[in-house]
Short mmCIF file of C-alpha atoms in Angstrom, two decimals:
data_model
loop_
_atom_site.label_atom_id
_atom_site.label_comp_id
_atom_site.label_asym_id
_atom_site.label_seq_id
_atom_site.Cartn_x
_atom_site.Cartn_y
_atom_site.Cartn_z
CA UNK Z 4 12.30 -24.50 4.21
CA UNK Z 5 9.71 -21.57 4.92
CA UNK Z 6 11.23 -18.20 3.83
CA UNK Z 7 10.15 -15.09 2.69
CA UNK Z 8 11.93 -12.54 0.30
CA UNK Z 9 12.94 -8.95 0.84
CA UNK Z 10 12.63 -6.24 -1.25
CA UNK Z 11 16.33 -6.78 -1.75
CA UNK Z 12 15.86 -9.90 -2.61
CA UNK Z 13 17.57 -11.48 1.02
CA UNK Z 14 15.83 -14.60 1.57
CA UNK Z 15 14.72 -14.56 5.20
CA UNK Z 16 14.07 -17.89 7.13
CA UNK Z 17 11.02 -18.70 9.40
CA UNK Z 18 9.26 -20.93 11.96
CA UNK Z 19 6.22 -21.22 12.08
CA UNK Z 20 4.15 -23.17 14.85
CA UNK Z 21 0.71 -23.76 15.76
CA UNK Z 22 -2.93 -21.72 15.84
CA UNK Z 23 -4.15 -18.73 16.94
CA UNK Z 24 -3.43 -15.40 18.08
CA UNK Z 25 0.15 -14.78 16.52
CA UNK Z 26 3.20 -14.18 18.45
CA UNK Z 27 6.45 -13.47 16.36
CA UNK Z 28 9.81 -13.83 18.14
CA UNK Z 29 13.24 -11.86 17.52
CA UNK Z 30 15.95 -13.26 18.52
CA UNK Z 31 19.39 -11.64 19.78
CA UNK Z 32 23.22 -12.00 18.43
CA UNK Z 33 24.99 -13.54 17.10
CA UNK Z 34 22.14 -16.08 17.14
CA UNK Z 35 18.98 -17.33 15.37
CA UNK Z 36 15.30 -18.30 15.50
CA UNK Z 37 16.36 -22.04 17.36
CA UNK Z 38 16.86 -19.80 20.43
CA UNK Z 39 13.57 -19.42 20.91
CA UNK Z 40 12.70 -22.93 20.05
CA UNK Z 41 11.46 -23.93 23.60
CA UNK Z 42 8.99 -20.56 24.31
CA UNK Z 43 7.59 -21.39 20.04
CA UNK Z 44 6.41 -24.91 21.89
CA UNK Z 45 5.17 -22.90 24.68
CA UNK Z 46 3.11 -20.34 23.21
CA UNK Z 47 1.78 -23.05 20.10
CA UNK Z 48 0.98 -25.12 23.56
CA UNK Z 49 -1.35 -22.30 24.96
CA UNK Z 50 -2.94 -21.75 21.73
CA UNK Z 51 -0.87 -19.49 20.52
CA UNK Z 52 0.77 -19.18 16.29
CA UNK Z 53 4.22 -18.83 17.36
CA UNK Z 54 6.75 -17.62 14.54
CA UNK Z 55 10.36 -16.86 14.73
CA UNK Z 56 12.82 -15.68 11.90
CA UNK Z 57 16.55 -15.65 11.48
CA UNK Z 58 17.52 -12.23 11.18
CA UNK Z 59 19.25 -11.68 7.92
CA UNK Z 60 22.85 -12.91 7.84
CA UNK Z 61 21.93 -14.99 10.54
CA UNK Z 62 21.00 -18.49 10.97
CA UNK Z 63 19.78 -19.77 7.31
CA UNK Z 64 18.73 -16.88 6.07
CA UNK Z 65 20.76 -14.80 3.15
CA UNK Z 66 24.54 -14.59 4.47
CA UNK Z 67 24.18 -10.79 2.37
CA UNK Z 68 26.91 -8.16 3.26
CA UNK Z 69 24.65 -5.12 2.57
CA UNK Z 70 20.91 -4.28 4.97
CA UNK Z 71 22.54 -5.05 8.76
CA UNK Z 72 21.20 -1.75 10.14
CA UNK Z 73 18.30 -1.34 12.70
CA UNK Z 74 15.98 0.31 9.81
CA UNK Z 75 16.84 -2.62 7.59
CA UNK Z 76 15.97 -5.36 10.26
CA UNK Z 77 12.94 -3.75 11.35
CA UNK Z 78 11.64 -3.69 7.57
CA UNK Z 79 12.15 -6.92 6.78
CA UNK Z 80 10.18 -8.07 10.00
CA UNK Z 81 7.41 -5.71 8.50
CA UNK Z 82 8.06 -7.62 5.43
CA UNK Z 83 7.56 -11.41 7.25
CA UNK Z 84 4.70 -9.90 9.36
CA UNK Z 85 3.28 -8.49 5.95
CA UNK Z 86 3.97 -11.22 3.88
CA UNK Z 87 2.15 -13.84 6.79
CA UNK Z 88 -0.75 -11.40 7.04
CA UNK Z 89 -0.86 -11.17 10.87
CA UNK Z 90 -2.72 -9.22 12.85
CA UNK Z 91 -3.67 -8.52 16.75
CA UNK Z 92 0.00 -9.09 16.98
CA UNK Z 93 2.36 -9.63 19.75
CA UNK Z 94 5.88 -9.35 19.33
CA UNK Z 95 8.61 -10.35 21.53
CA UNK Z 96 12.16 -9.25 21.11
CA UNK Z 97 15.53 -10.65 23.00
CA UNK Z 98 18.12 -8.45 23.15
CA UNK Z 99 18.87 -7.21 19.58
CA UNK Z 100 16.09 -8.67 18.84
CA UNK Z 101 14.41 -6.53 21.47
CA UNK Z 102 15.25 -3.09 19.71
CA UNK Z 103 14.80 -4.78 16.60
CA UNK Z 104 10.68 -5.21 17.86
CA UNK Z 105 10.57 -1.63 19.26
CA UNK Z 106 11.75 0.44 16.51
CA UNK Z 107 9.09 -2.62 13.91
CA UNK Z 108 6.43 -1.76 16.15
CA UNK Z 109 6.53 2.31 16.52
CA UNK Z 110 7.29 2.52 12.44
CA UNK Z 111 5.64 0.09 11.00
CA UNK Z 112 3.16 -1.72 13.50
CA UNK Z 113 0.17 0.35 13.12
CA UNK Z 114 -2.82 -1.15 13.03
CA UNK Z 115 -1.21 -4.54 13.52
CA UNK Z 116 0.67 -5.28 16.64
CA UNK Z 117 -1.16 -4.86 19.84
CA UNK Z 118 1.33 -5.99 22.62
CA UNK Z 119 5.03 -5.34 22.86
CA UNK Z 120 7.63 -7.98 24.66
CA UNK Z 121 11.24 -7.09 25.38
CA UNK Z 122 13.68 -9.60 27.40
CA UNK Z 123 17.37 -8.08 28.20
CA UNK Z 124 16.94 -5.63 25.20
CA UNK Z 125 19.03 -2.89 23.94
CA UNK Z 126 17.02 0.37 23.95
CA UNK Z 127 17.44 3.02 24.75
CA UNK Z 128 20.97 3.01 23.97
CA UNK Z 129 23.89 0.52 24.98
CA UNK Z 130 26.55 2.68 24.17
CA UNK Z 131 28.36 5.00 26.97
CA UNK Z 132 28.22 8.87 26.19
CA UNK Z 133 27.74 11.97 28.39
CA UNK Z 134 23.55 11.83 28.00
CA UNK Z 135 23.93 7.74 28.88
CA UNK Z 136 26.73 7.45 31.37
CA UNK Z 137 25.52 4.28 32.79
CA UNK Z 138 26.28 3.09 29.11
CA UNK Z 139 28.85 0.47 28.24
CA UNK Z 140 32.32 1.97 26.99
CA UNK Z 141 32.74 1.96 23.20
CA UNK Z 142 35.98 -0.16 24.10
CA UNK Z 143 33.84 -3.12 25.12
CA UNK Z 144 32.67 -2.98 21.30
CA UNK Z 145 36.00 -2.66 19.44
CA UNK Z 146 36.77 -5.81 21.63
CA UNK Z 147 33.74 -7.51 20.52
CA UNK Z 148 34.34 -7.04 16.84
CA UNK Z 149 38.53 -7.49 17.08
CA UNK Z 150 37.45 -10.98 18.68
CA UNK Z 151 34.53 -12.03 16.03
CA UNK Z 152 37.32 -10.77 13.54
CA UNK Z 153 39.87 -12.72 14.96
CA UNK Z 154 38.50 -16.18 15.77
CA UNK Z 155 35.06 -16.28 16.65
CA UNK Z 156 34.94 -19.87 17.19
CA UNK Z 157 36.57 -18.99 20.13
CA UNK Z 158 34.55 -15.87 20.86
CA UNK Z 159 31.64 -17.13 21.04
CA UNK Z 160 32.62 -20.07 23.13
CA UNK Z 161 34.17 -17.10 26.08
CA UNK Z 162 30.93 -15.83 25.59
CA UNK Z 163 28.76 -17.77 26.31
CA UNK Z 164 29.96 -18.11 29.55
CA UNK Z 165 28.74 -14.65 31.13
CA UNK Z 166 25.88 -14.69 28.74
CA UNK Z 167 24.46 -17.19 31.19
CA UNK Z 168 25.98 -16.42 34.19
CA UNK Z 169 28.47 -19.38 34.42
CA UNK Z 170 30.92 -17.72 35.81
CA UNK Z 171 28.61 -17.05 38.72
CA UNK Z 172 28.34 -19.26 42.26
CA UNK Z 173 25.56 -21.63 41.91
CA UNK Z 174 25.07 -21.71 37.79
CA UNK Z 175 23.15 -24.61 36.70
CA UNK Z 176 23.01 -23.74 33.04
CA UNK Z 177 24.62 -26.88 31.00
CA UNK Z 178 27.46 -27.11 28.51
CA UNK Z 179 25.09 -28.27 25.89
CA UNK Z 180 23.76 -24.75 26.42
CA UNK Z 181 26.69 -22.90 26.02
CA UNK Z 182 27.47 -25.37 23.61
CA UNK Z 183 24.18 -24.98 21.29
CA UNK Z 184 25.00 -20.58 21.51
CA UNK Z 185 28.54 -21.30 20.33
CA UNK Z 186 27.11 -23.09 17.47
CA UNK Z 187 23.73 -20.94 16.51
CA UNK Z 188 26.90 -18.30 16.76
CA UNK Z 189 29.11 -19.65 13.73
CA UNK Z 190 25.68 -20.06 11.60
CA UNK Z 191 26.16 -16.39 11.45
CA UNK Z 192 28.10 -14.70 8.60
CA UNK Z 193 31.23 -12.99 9.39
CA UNK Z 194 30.22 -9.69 8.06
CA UNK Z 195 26.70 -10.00 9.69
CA UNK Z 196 28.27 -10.82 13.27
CA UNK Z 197 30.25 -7.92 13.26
CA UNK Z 198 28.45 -5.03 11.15
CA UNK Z 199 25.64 -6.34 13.29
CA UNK Z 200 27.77 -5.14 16.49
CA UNK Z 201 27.56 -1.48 15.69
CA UNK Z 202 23.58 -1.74 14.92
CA UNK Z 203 23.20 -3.12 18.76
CA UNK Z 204 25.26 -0.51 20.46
CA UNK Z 205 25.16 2.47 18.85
CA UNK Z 206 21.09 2.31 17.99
CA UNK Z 207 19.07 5.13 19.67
CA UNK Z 208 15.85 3.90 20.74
CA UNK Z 209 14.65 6.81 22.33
CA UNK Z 210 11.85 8.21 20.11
CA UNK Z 211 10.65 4.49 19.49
CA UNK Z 212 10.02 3.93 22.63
CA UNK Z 213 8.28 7.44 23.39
CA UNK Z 214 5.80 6.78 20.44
CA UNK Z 215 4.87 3.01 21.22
CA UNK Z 216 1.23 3.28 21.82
CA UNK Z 217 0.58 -0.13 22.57
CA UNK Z 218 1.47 -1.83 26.24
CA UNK Z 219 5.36 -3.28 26.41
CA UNK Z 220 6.50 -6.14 29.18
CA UNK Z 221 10.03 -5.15 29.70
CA UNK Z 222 11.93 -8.10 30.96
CA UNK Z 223 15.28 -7.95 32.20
CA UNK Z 224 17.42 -9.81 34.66
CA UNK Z 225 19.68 -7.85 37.47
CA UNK Z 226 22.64 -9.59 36.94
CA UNK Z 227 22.67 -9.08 33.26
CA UNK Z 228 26.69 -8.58 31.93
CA UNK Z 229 25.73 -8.36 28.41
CA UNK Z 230 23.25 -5.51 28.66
CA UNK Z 231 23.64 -4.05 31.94
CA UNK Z 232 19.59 -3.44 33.38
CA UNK Z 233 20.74 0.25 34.59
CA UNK Z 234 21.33 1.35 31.23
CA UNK Z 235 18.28 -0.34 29.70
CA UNK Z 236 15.16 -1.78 31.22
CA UNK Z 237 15.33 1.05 34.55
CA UNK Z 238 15.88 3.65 31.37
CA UNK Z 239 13.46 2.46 28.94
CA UNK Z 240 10.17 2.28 31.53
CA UNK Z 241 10.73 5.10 31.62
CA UNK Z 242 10.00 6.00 28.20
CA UNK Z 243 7.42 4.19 27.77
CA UNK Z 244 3.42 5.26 27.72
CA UNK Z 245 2.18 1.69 28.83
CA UNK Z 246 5.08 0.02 30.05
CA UNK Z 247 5.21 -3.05 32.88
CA UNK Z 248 8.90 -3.72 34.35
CA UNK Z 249 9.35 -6.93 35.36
CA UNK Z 250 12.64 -7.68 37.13
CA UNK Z 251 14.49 -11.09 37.55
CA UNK Z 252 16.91 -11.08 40.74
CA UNK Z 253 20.08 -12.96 40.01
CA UNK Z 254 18.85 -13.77 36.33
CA UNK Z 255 21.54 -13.48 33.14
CA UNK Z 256 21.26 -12.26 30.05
CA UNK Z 257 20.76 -15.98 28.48
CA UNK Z 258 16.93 -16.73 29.01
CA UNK Z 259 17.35 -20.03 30.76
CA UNK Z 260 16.49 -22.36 33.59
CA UNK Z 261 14.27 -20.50 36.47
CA UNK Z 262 14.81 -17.46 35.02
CA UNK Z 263 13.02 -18.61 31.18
CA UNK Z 264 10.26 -20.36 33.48
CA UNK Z 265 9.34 -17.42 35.37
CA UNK Z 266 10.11 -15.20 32.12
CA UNK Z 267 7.52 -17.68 30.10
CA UNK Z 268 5.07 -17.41 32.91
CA UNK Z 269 4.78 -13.64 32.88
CA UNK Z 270 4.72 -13.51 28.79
CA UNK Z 271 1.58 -15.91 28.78
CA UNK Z 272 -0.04 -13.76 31.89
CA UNK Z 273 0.40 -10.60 29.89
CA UNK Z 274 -0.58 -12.04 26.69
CA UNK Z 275 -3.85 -13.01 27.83
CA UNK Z 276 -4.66 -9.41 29.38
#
């Protein structure tokens, strides 16, 4: 099992897929690298090396208690990236995982990524104050954590449901889909899942975004009720230098069915710019 160790010794878990031009993939809670197991066959199948990690806590990497802070994650993605060697990088983040790319790139990307990816991501800000009052209430995330806390079995299966827009009129997405987030969910540790709730809401992305100096695809669909697009993607172009907005009409927060085709299509178009 490929894996790669922190300066804190947290083992952190990899894929690692085909040749070329390297692409690494961060993926968003409470889930792990298998989320983005059908864009890694995408991008190997364009000639791309695709690579995806589970975020520590996460997935098979180190269930550790300590590190689940944005500065942390972003470090040990410098670490993988370092530790691979990979340059003329892209990097593609999914909601955490899409702050979790920002703040790697504008602190420690320098000289090695080159393109910037976000899909329903985080920054600026999710939560609600009087400078983000499109934000989400900090209510929402005391419910998050009291139900991770409380049985997150069954969390995560509610969940899923508006992370894909099932409870909308004319969902296709399957129950083997809701099914396989469920259980990427409970390969997450406890303490990760919900420390890791704090580090997606309260994270100010502001100044990362400002200092990017590379171009950013931001992603987002307008019926997303996990990381509502008014507080995010319309803020963050924004904030941006060299920023495309690319907007999905009717598309979730779950990157699936027409909305991950179209999504794919537009990641491989501004890859090979």
């Amino acid at each position: 099992m490929p894996t790669i160790t922190t300066a804190d010794g947290t083992e952190i878990y990899y894929q690692d897929h085909g040749q070329g031009r390297p692409v690494v993939l961060s993926h968003g809670w409470p889930l792990c690298s298998d989320a983005w197991e059908h864009e890694l066959k995408v991008l190997a199948d364009h000639g791309y090396r695709a690579i995806a990690h589970d975020r520590r806590g996460h997935g098979r990497s180190t269930r550790t208690s300590a590190g689940h802070d944005m500065d942390t994650y972003a470090a040990d993605l410098a670490t993988l990236v370092e530790a691979l060697d990979l340059t003329d990088l892209a990097v593609v983040g999914h909601s955490t995982g899409g702050g979790e790319v920002v703040r790697y790139a504008a602190r420690h990307g320098a000289g090695r990524v080159t393109k910037v990816v976000t899909a329903g991501a985080v920054p600026p800000v999710m939560l609600q104050s009087p400078a983000n009052p499109e934000g989400t209430p900090i209510e929402a995330f005391d419910g998050i954590r009291a139900g991770v806390l409380a049985d997150r079995s069954q969390f995560y299966q509610d969940l899923a449901v508006p992370f894909f827009g099932a409870n909308r009129e004319g969902s296709t997405v399957s129950q083997g889909q809701r099914d396989d987030f469920w259980r990427q969910g409970m390969l997450a540790g406890l303490q990760a899942a919900y420390d890791c709730v704090k580090v997606f809401s309260e994270t100010d992305f502001t100044e990362d975004l400002k200092a990017l100096d590379v171009p950013i695809l931001i992603a987002h669909g307008d019926d997303d009720q996990i990381v509502p697009i008014a507080a995010a993607a319309y803020r963050a172009i924004d904030l941006v230098r060299l920023g495309t907005l690319r907007v999905y009409p009717g598309a979730p927060h779950g990157i699936v069915g027409a909305y991950q085709e179209a999504f794919l299509a537009d990641v491989l178009e501004f890859l090979a710019d």
